[in-house]
Amino acid sequence: MSLQCQQLACRRGDRILFSGLNFSLSEGELLFLEGRNGSGKTTLLKTLAGLRQADEGEIHWQGENIDDQYDDYRAALSWLGHLNGIKADLSALENLRIMSKLQEDNVSDDEIETALEKVGLAGYEDLPSHYLSQGQKRRSALAYFYFTKSKLWILDEPFTALDIKAVADLQQHIRQHVDKDGMVILTTHQDVDMLSGNIQRLRLDQPQ
């Protein structure tokens, strides 16, 4: 499987964030997206996740434009943005049930509870999410990535609000996904060890 971007351009109002952007990502690869604040990192990630349209250019998945296979493409990817995407009045277990059904992952409550245990939320499964700390809410959202079958992960600042151990655990989990022929695109302001290896880097505030 592969993701290709051809001559992508995105604007915010009258301002061009980036243009003429070309890159590709294959199985077993991680792409680290860099750039100063306001360079368009989140805009690009949302565009790749199918949450907004590029102003110019095309995105291809397995050789076909994602607009022509939207449902299949969305089923192949999982997205984590700045917001955790969880409902405050629902528990972590209930939120993850909904995420699983929407993505058609077909996982059991036992699998969801195992994922919550892996992110350090054992014992918090049934607590309404508005009682959780910011770090716990982030881990609740990240638990989804411990059972999803999606090939492509698109992660916008995934380490936000996490403590040192949680950051280390997530790095290891992302590495394992890539080692199993998964695909990851992420951006982070944090200095993490996993970004010093053999990965692709794309910087938006430099000429392409």
Short mmCIF file of C-alpha atoms in Angstrom, two decimals:
data_model
loop_
_atom_site.label_atom_id
_atom_site.label_comp_id
_atom_site.label_asym_id
_atom_site.label_seq_id
_atom_site.Cartn_x
_atom_site.Cartn_y
_atom_site.Cartn_z
CA MET A 1 0.00 0.00 0.00
CA SER A 2 1.14 3.54 -0.63
CA LEU A 3 0.04 7.14 -0.22
CA GLN A 4 1.09 9.71 -2.82
CA CYS A 5 0.57 13.46 -2.79
CA GLN A 6 0.96 15.38 -6.03
CA GLN A 7 1.30 19.15 -6.26
CA LEU A 8 -0.75 19.78 -3.12
CA ALA A 9 -1.60 23.35 -2.18
CA CYS A 10 -3.68 24.68 0.70
CA ARG A 11 -4.71 28.20 1.59
CA ARG A 12 -6.04 29.91 4.71
CA GLY A 13 -8.07 32.86 3.55
CA ASP A 14 -5.91 34.72 1.04
CA ARG A 15 -2.68 33.23 2.36
CA ILE A 16 -1.02 30.24 0.68
CA LEU A 17 0.19 27.88 3.42
CA PHE A 18 2.06 25.59 1.04
CA SER A 19 2.01 24.70 -2.64
CA GLY A 20 3.60 22.25 -5.07
CA LEU A 21 3.89 19.65 -2.30
CA ASN A 22 4.97 16.18 -3.45
CA PHE A 23 5.73 13.16 -1.30
CA SER A 24 4.92 9.48 -0.92
CA LEU A 25 4.67 7.04 1.96
CA SER A 26 4.81 3.26 1.80
CA GLU A 27 4.23 0.42 4.24
CA GLY A 28 6.75 0.34 7.07
CA GLU A 29 7.47 4.07 6.87
CA LEU A 30 6.98 7.05 9.19
CA LEU A 31 6.76 10.62 7.95
CA PHE A 32 7.62 13.37 10.44
CA LEU A 33 6.02 16.67 9.47
CA GLU A 34 7.97 19.74 10.59
CA GLY A 35 7.44 23.49 10.38
CA ARG A 36 6.96 26.59 12.48
CA ASN A 37 3.57 27.48 13.96
CA GLY A 38 1.23 28.61 11.21
CA SER A 39 3.10 26.79 8.43
CA GLY A 40 0.11 24.54 7.72
CA LYS A 41 0.99 21.29 9.50
CA THR A 42 -2.47 20.71 10.94
CA THR A 43 -4.09 21.83 7.70
CA LEU A 44 -2.03 19.28 5.76
CA LEU A 45 -2.80 16.49 8.22
CA LYS A 46 -6.53 17.24 8.06
CA THR A 47 -6.32 17.25 4.28
CA LEU A 48 -4.58 13.88 4.28
CA ALA A 49 -7.22 12.56 6.67
CA GLY A 50 -9.98 13.62 4.29
CA LEU A 51 -11.36 16.23 6.68
CA ARG A 52 -10.85 19.11 4.24
CA GLN A 53 -10.16 19.50 0.54
CA ALA A 54 -6.84 20.59 -0.91
CA ASP A 55 -7.06 23.79 -2.91
CA GLU A 56 -4.86 22.23 -5.59
CA GLY A 57 -3.33 18.85 -6.31
CA GLU A 58 -4.32 15.27 -5.62
CA ILE A 59 -3.94 12.60 -2.95
CA HIS A 60 -3.72 9.00 -4.13
CA TRP A 61 -4.16 5.84 -2.09
CA GLN A 62 -3.02 2.64 -3.76
CA GLY A 63 -2.81 4.52 -7.04
CA GLU A 64 -6.32 6.00 -7.00
CA ASN A 65 -7.56 9.44 -6.02
CA ILE A 66 -8.99 9.33 -2.49
CA ASP A 67 -12.06 11.26 -3.72
CA ASP A 68 -12.93 8.25 -5.87
CA GLN A 69 -12.67 5.77 -2.99
CA TYR A 70 -13.49 7.88 0.04
CA ASP A 71 -15.09 5.13 2.15
CA ASP A 72 -12.29 2.64 1.53
CA TYR A 73 -9.65 5.26 2.27
CA ARG A 74 -11.31 6.41 5.49
CA ALA A 75 -11.56 2.78 6.60
CA ALA A 76 -7.80 2.39 6.09
CA LEU A 77 -6.80 5.34 8.28
CA SER A 78 -7.17 6.51 11.84
CA TRP A 79 -6.91 10.18 12.85
CA LEU A 80 -5.96 11.89 16.10
CA GLY A 81 -6.17 15.67 16.17
CA HIS A 82 -5.55 18.35 18.78
CA LEU A 83 -8.93 17.55 20.29
CA ASN A 84 -9.39 14.10 21.72
CA GLY A 85 -12.69 13.42 20.01
CA ILE A 86 -14.32 11.97 23.12
CA LYS A 87 -17.70 12.85 24.61
CA ALA A 88 -17.40 14.21 28.15
CA ASP A 89 -20.55 12.53 29.46
CA LEU A 90 -19.51 9.07 28.22
CA SER A 91 -16.96 6.78 29.82
CA ALA A 92 -13.73 5.76 28.15
CA LEU A 93 -15.23 2.36 27.40
CA GLU A 94 -18.35 3.88 25.84
CA ASN A 95 -16.33 6.35 23.75
CA LEU A 96 -14.10 3.60 22.41
CA ARG A 97 -17.10 1.39 21.61
CA ILE A 98 -18.44 4.19 19.42
CA MET A 99 -15.05 4.75 17.73
CA SER A 100 -14.78 1.02 17.06
CA LYS A 101 -18.23 0.83 15.49
CA LEU A 102 -17.69 3.91 13.34
CA GLN A 103 -14.42 2.46 12.04
CA GLU A 104 -15.93 -1.05 11.78
CA ASP A 105 -13.09 -2.53 13.82
CA ASN A 106 -15.48 -5.05 15.43
CA VAL A 107 -13.63 -5.40 18.70
CA SER A 108 -14.98 -6.74 21.98
CA ASP A 109 -15.25 -4.94 25.30
CA ASP A 110 -12.45 -7.19 26.55
CA GLU A 111 -10.16 -5.90 23.79
CA ILE A 112 -11.10 -2.31 24.57
CA GLU A 113 -10.44 -2.85 28.27
CA THR A 114 -7.05 -4.37 27.42
CA ALA A 115 -6.22 -1.26 25.37
CA LEU A 116 -7.22 0.99 28.27
CA GLU A 117 -5.01 -1.05 30.57
CA LYS A 118 -2.08 -0.59 28.18
CA VAL A 119 -2.44 3.19 28.35
CA GLY A 120 -2.68 3.17 32.14
CA LEU A 121 -6.43 3.61 32.52
CA ALA A 122 -7.32 0.32 34.17
CA GLY A 123 -10.00 1.07 36.73
CA TYR A 124 -11.19 4.17 34.87
CA GLU A 125 -13.18 2.33 32.19
CA ASP A 126 -16.62 3.33 33.48
CA LEU A 127 -15.85 6.80 34.81
CA PRO A 128 -17.47 9.66 32.82
CA SER A 129 -14.73 11.33 30.81
CA HIS A 130 -15.32 14.77 32.28
CA TYR A 131 -13.82 13.46 35.53
CA LEU A 132 -10.53 12.56 33.80
CA SER A 133 -7.47 14.80 33.75
CA GLN A 134 -6.22 16.19 30.43
CA GLY A 135 -3.53 13.53 30.30
CA GLN A 136 -6.05 10.78 31.02
CA LYS A 137 -8.37 12.08 28.32
CA ARG A 138 -5.49 12.02 25.85
CA ARG A 139 -4.62 8.46 26.84
CA SER A 140 -8.26 7.49 26.50
CA ALA A 141 -8.25 8.71 22.90
CA LEU A 142 -4.90 7.03 22.23
CA ALA A 143 -6.22 3.69 23.51
CA TYR A 144 -8.06 3.40 20.20
CA PHE A 145 -4.70 2.94 18.46
CA TYR A 146 -4.07 -0.16 20.56
CA PHE A 147 -6.82 -2.13 18.84
CA THR A 148 -7.58 -0.45 15.52
CA LYS A 149 -6.79 -2.41 12.38
CA SER A 150 -6.14 0.74 10.33
CA LYS A 151 -3.02 0.71 8.18
CA LEU A 152 -2.40 4.49 8.16
CA TRP A 153 -2.21 6.56 11.33
CA ILE A 154 -2.31 10.37 11.08
CA LEU A 155 -1.36 11.94 14.41
CA ASP A 156 -1.35 15.66 15.19
CA GLU A 157 0.69 16.32 18.36
CA PRO A 158 -0.04 12.87 19.85
CA PHE A 159 2.27 13.36 22.85
CA THR A 160 0.44 16.44 24.18
CA ALA A 161 -0.46 16.25 27.91
CA LEU A 162 1.32 12.91 28.38
CA ASP A 163 3.80 12.21 31.15
CA ILE A 164 7.28 10.78 30.50
CA LYS A 165 6.22 7.14 30.78
CA ALA A 166 3.19 7.61 28.54
CA VAL A 167 5.35 9.34 25.92
CA ALA A 168 7.83 6.44 25.98
CA ASP A 169 5.05 3.84 25.75
CA LEU A 170 3.42 5.62 22.81
CA GLN A 171 6.73 5.92 20.98
CA GLN A 172 7.25 2.18 21.35
CA HIS A 173 3.73 1.44 20.14
CA ILE A 174 4.17 3.64 17.06
CA ARG A 175 7.48 1.91 16.29
CA GLN A 176 5.77 -1.48 16.56
CA HIS A 177 3.03 -0.38 14.15
CA VAL A 178 5.62 0.76 11.61
CA ASP A 179 7.67 -2.43 12.09
CA LYS A 180 4.54 -4.43 11.22
CA ASP A 181 4.28 -2.59 7.88
CA GLY A 182 2.05 0.13 9.24
CA MET A 183 2.23 3.73 8.05
CA VAL A 184 2.41 6.81 10.28
CA ILE A 185 2.35 10.54 9.60
CA LEU A 186 2.80 12.75 12.64
CA THR A 187 3.87 16.12 13.90
CA THR A 188 5.08 17.01 17.37
CA HIS A 189 6.81 19.87 19.12
CA GLN A 190 8.34 17.47 21.63
CA ASP A 191 11.85 16.08 21.33
CA VAL A 192 11.25 12.32 21.19
CA ASP A 193 13.78 9.56 20.53
CA MET A 194 11.79 7.87 17.80
CA LEU A 195 12.32 10.87 15.52
CA SER A 196 16.09 10.41 15.41
CA GLY A 197 16.04 7.17 13.42
CA ASN A 198 15.67 6.38 9.74
CA ILE A 199 12.45 8.22 8.90
CA GLN A 200 11.17 10.62 6.29
CA ARG A 201 11.02 14.30 7.18
CA LEU A 202 8.97 16.96 5.46
CA ARG A 203 9.31 20.62 6.40
CA LEU A 204 6.55 22.96 5.26
CA ASP A 205 8.24 26.31 5.78
CA GLN A 206 10.98 25.59 3.28
CA PRO A 207 10.78 25.66 -0.55
CA GLN A 208 9.68 22.30 -1.92
#
